[in-house]
PDB file of C-alpha atoms in Angstrom:
ATOM      1  CA  LEU A   7       0.000   0.000   0.000  1.00 40.00           C
ATOM      2  CA  ASP A   8       1.524   3.297  -1.031  1.00 49.00           C
ATOM      3  CA  ASN A   9      -0.382   6.488  -0.297  1.00 50.00           C
ATOM      4  CA  THR A  10       2.525   8.895  -0.464  1.00 55.00           C
ATOM      5  CA  TYR A  11       2.049  12.475  -1.581  1.00 53.00           C
ATOM      6  CA  LEU A  12       5.222  14.214  -2.640  1.00 56.00           C
ATOM      7  CA  HIS A  13       5.206  18.011  -2.619  1.00 55.00           C
ATOM      8  CA  GLN A  14       7.235  18.809  -5.722  1.00 59.00           C
ATOM      9  CA  THR A  15       8.397  22.352  -5.069  1.00 65.00           C
ATOM     10  CA  GLU A  16       7.701  25.188  -2.674  1.00 69.00           C
ATOM     11  CA  LYS A  17       7.707  27.681  -5.551  1.00 76.00           C
ATOM     12  CA  ALA A  18       4.710  26.137  -7.315  1.00 74.00           C
ATOM     13  CA  THR A  19       1.120  26.567  -6.238  1.00 78.00           C
ATOM     14  CA  GLN A  20      -0.641  23.784  -4.387  1.00 72.00           C
ATOM     15  CA  LYS A  21      -2.827  23.145  -7.426  1.00 77.00           C
ATOM     16  CA  LYS A  22       0.223  22.804  -9.695  1.00 78.00           C
ATOM     17  CA  ASN A  23       1.964  20.490  -7.223  1.00 71.00           C
ATOM     18  CA  VAL A  24      -1.070  18.195  -7.013  1.00 72.00           C
ATOM     19  CA  LYS A  25      -1.489  18.196 -10.816  1.00 76.00           C
ATOM     20  CA  ASP A  26       2.211  17.379 -11.298  1.00 75.00           C
ATOM     21  CA  PHE A  27       2.002  14.697  -8.631  1.00 70.00           C
ATOM     22  CA  TYR A  28      -0.834  12.901 -10.434  1.00 70.00           C
ATOM     23  CA  THR A  29       0.941  13.260 -13.766  1.00 76.00           C
ATOM     24  CA  ILE A  30       4.362  12.009 -12.654  1.00 73.00           C
ATOM     25  CA  ILE A  31       3.641   9.431  -9.949  1.00 68.00           C
ATOM     26  CA  PRO A  32       1.718   6.843 -12.043  1.00 69.00           C
ATOM     27  CA  LYS A  33       4.787   6.580 -14.280  1.00 71.00           C
ATOM     28  CA  LEU A  34       7.052   5.990 -11.270  1.00 66.00           C
ATOM     29  CA  ARG A  35       4.825   3.621  -9.303  1.00 65.00           C
ATOM     30  CA  THR A  36       5.179   0.406 -11.192  1.00 67.00           C
ATOM     31  CA  GLY A  37       5.980  -3.015  -9.813  1.00 65.00           C
ATOM     32  CA  LYS A  38       9.615  -2.433 -10.730  1.00 65.00           C
ATOM     33  CA  ALA A  39       9.773   0.643  -8.476  1.00 62.00           C
ATOM     34  CA  TYR A  40       9.412  -1.410  -5.290  1.00 62.00           C
ATOM     35  CA  ILE A  41      12.088  -3.521  -3.660  1.00 64.00           C
ATOM     36  CA  GLU A  42      11.215  -7.036  -2.562  1.00 68.00           C
ATOM     37  CA  GLU A  43      14.244  -7.692  -0.380  1.00 67.00           C
ATOM     38  CA  SER A  44      13.942  -7.973   3.374  1.00 64.00           C
ATOM     39  CA  PRO A  45      14.514  -4.751   5.330  1.00 58.00           C
ATOM     40  CA  CYS A  46      17.153  -6.527   7.433  1.00 59.00           C
ATOM     41  CA  LYS A  47      19.183  -7.408   4.310  1.00 65.00           C
ATOM     42  CA  THR A  48      18.951  -4.195   2.314  1.00 63.00           C
ATOM     43  CA  LYS A  49      21.735  -1.627   2.207  1.00 64.00           C
ATOM     44  CA  ILE A  50      19.274   1.194   1.463  1.00 60.00           C
ATOM     45  CA  GLU A  51      18.994   3.770   4.241  1.00 58.00           C
ATOM     46  CA  MET A  52      15.320   3.582   5.173  1.00 53.00           C
ATOM     47  CA  VAL A  53      15.328   5.734   8.284  1.00 52.00           C
ATOM     48  CA  GLY A  54      17.310   8.907   8.727  1.00 52.00           C
ATOM     49  CA  LYS A  55      19.807  10.228  11.240  1.00 51.00           C
ATOM     50  CA  LYS A  56      17.068  11.946  13.214  1.00 54.00           C
ATOM     51  CA  GLU A  57      15.618   8.592  14.290  1.00 53.00           C
ATOM     52  CA  LEU A  58      18.869   6.655  14.622  1.00 55.00           C
ATOM     53  CA  GLY A  59      21.463   9.204  15.662  1.00 56.00           C
ATOM     54  CA  ASP A  60      24.877   8.194  14.394  1.00 61.00           C
ATOM     55  CA  ASN A  61      23.904   4.570  13.676  1.00 61.00           C
ATOM     56  CA  PRO A  62      22.163   4.493  10.273  1.00 53.00           C
ATOM     57  CA  GLU A  63      23.093   0.810   9.973  1.00 57.00           C
ATOM     58  CA  ASP A  64      20.363   0.190  12.586  1.00 61.00           C
ATOM     59  CA  SER A  65      17.572   1.310  10.216  1.00 62.00           C
ATOM     60  CA  ALA A  66      16.401  -2.216   9.328  1.00 65.00           C
ATOM     61  CA  GLU A  67      16.312  -3.252  12.994  1.00 72.00           C
ATOM     62  CA  TYR A  68      14.413  -0.059  13.846  1.00 71.00           C
ATOM     63  CA  LEU A  69      11.784  -0.669  11.147  1.00 71.00           C
ATOM     64  CA  GLU A  70      11.421  -4.331  12.040  1.00 76.00           C
ATOM     65  CA  THR A  71      10.902  -3.422  15.709  1.00 79.00           C
ATOM     66  CA  CYS A  72       8.280  -0.844  14.720  1.00 79.00           C
ATOM     67  CA  CYS A  73       6.419  -3.466  12.693  1.00 77.00           C
ATOM     68  CA  GLU A  74       6.623  -6.348  15.214  1.00 83.00           C
ATOM     69  CA  THR A  75       3.303  -5.505  16.874  1.00 87.00           C
ATOM     70  CA  ASP A  76       0.340  -3.190  16.438  1.00 88.00           C
ATOM     71  CA  LEU A  77       1.387  -1.477  19.680  1.00 92.00           C
ATOM     72  CA  ASN A  78       4.879  -0.786  18.301  1.00 88.00           C
ATOM     73  CA  MET A  79       3.390   0.670  15.112  1.00 87.00           C
ATOM     74  CA  ASP A  80       1.067   2.873  17.153  1.00 90.00           C
ATOM     75  CA  LYS A  81       3.971   4.045  19.361  1.00 89.00           C
ATOM     76  CA  HIS A  82       6.101   4.884  16.328  1.00 85.00           C
ATOM     77  CA  LEU A  83       3.302   6.784  14.559  1.00 85.00           C
ATOM     78  CA  ALA A  84       2.292   8.633  17.728  1.00 88.00           C
ATOM     79  CA  ASN A  85       5.890   9.695  18.294  1.00 84.00           C
ATOM     80  CA  VAL A  86       6.298  10.824  14.685  1.00 81.00           C
ATOM     81  CA  PHE A  87       3.074  12.861  14.741  1.00 82.00           C
ATOM     82  CA  HIS A  88       3.774  14.230  18.219  1.00 83.00           C
ATOM     83  CA  ASN A  89       7.222  15.444  17.189  1.00 77.00           C
ATOM     84  CA  ASP A  90       5.931  16.982  13.934  1.00 70.00           C
ATOM     85  CA  ASP A  91       8.313  14.641  12.125  1.00 65.00           C
ATOM     86  CA  VAL A  92       6.074  14.382   9.059  1.00 68.00           C
ATOM     87  CA  ASN A  93       5.241  16.778   6.283  1.00 68.00           C
ATOM     88  CA  VAL A  94       1.971  18.649   6.161  1.00 74.00           C
ATOM     89  CA  GLY A  95       0.676  16.399   3.357  1.00 72.00           C
ATOM     90  CA  THR A  96       0.857  13.353   5.636  1.00 76.00           C
ATOM     91  CA  ILE A  97      -0.941  15.163   8.440  1.00 79.00           C
ATOM     92  CA  MET A  98      -3.687  16.335   6.087  1.00 81.00           C
ATOM     93  CA  TYR A  99      -4.030  12.850   4.569  1.00 82.00           C
ATOM     94  CA  ASP A 100      -4.440  11.382   8.060  1.00 85.00           C
ATOM     95  CA  ARG A 101      -7.159  13.877   8.996  1.00 87.00           C
ATOM     96  CA  ILE A 102      -8.991  13.558   5.685  1.00 89.00           C
ATOM     97  CA  MET A 103      -8.963   9.740   5.841  1.00 88.00           C
ATOM     98  CA  ARG A 104     -10.215   9.685   9.437  1.00 89.00           C
ATOM     99  CA  GLU A 105     -13.054  12.039   8.460  1.00 92.00           C
ATOM    100  CA  PHE A 106     -13.861   9.958   5.355  1.00 90.00           C
ATOM    101  CA  ILE A 107     -14.026   6.746   7.419  1.00 91.00           C
ATOM    102  CA  LYS A 108     -16.269   8.471   9.943  1.00 92.00           C
ATOM    103  CA  GLU A 109     -18.685   9.738   7.274  1.00 92.00           C
ATOM    104  CA  LYS A 110     -18.644   6.678   5.001  1.00 90.00           C
ATOM    105  CA  PHE A 111     -18.584   3.870   7.578  1.00 91.00           C
ATOM    106  CA  GLU A 112     -19.742   5.646  10.752  1.00 93.00           C
ATOM    107  CA  VAL A 113     -16.542   4.584  12.519  1.00 92.00           C
ATOM    108  CA  GLU A 114     -14.537   7.094  14.496  1.00 93.00           C
ATOM    109  CA  VAL A 115     -10.783   6.554  14.203  1.00 91.00           C
ATOM    110  CA  GLU A 116      -8.984   8.365  16.988  1.00 90.00           C
ATOM    111  CA  ASP A 117      -5.780  10.276  16.306  1.00 90.00           C
ATOM    112  CA  VAL A 118      -2.973   7.857  17.164  1.00 90.00           C
ATOM    113  CA  ALA A 119      -1.051  10.437  19.224  1.00 88.00           C
ATOM    114  CA  GLU A 120      -4.159  11.168  21.318  1.00 90.00           C
ATOM    115  CA  GLU A 121      -4.852   7.438  21.662  1.00 92.00           C
ATOM    116  CA  MET A 122      -1.327   6.637  22.857  1.00 93.00           C
ATOM    117  CA  VAL A 123      -1.441   9.271  25.618  1.00 92.00           C
ATOM    118  CA  LYS A 124      -4.090   7.055  27.267  1.00 94.00           C
ATOM    119  CA  LYS A 125      -2.169   3.765  26.892  1.00 95.00           C
ATOM    120  CA  CYS A 126       0.841   2.321  28.627  1.00 95.00           C
ATOM    121  CA  TRP A 127       3.671   2.078  26.090  1.00 93.00           C
ATOM    122  CA  GLY A 128       4.943  -1.068  27.786  1.00 93.00           C
ATOM    123  CA  CYS A 129       1.840  -3.275  28.013  1.00 94.00           C
ATOM    124  CA  GLY A 130      -0.558  -1.390  25.723  1.00 94.00           C
ATOM    125  CA  GLU A 131      -3.342  -1.257  28.307  1.00 95.00           C
ATOM    126  CA  GLU A 132      -5.495   1.843  28.778  1.00 94.00           C
ATOM    127  CA  LYS A 133      -5.040   2.988  32.353  1.00 92.00           C
ATOM    128  CA  GLU A 134      -6.376   5.854  34.437  1.00 89.00           C
ATOM    129  CA  LYS A 135      -3.035   6.700  36.004  1.00 93.00           C
ATOM    130  CA  LEU A 136       0.003   6.769  33.726  1.00 95.00           C
ATOM    131  CA  SER A 137       3.395   8.353  34.311  1.00 93.00           C
ATOM    132  CA  ALA A 138       5.127  10.295  31.543  1.00 92.00           C
ATOM    133  CA  CYS A 139       8.562   9.171  30.402  1.00 89.00           C
ATOM    134  CA  SER A 140      11.218  11.290  32.100  1.00 86.00           C
ATOM    135  CA  GLY A 141      13.155  11.475  28.819  1.00 83.00           C
ATOM    136  CA  CYS A 142      10.676  12.318  26.048  1.00 83.00           C
ATOM    137  CA  GLN A 143       7.764  13.432  28.282  1.00 87.00           C
ATOM    138  CA  PHE A 144       5.360  11.855  25.758  1.00 88.00           C
ATOM    139  CA  ALA A 145       5.427   8.077  26.251  1.00 91.00           C
ATOM    140  CA  ARG A 146       3.307   6.879  29.174  1.00 93.00           C
ATOM    141  CA  TYR A 147       3.806   3.946  31.546  1.00 95.00           C
ATOM    142  CA  CYS A 148       1.625   2.253  34.145  1.00 95.00           C
ATOM    143  CA  GLY A 149       4.413   1.016  36.378  1.00 93.00           C
ATOM    144  CA  LYS A 150       8.050   0.212  36.969  1.00 91.00           C
ATOM    145  CA  ASP A 151       7.939  -3.123  35.082  1.00 92.00           C
ATOM    146  CA  CYS A 152       6.750  -1.433  31.893  1.00 92.00           C
ATOM    147  CA  ILE A 153       9.233   1.424  32.252  1.00 89.00           C
ATOM    148  CA  THR A 154      12.084  -1.071  32.675  1.00 87.00           C
ATOM    149  CA  LYS A 155      10.877  -3.172  29.735  1.00 84.00           C
ATOM    150  CA  GLU A 156      10.778  -0.175  27.411  1.00 80.00           C
ATOM    151  CA  TRP A 157      13.812   1.697  28.742  1.00 77.00           C
ATOM    152  CA  GLY A 158      15.330   3.788  25.943  1.00 62.00           C
ATOM    153  CA  ARG A 159      12.940   2.605  23.232  1.00 62.00           C
ATOM    154  CA  CYS A 160      10.438   5.487  23.347  1.00 52.00           C
ATOM    155  CA  THR A 161      12.987   7.999  22.144  1.00 46.00           C
ATOM    156  CA  ARG A 162      13.860   5.872  19.094  1.00 45.00           C
TER     157      ARG A 162
END
């Protein structure tokens, strides 16, 4: 699934960027444009320095950890959205899709960052009383066991 919007240039109008996007992207998005190799075997840098610090060779491990569980994916997305680590197109796409799902299917999809403030990042349970991570101040934990289990992971 690839729902990427690429803003071509800041100099062009939004209308021109969207028109160019729909003209160019279908030519680029063919089966040949995607890599089938495992993330842990590829040499392509998939995650930048911002996420990994000075260890870009850890990008495959980082992505695999993010994709291990639904909770890990939610934590990663919440952190990305919370830290404004995405472009405005991604944020708008998220809001538009949540509104579309609500109108079309009568299902309310909560913003992942708002959802994760209510859940323990260690066990994934919704709890009344959660403590904020002393490092990032965003991740939440229900107790010492969960804090210990996740030590250092929330900032990655």
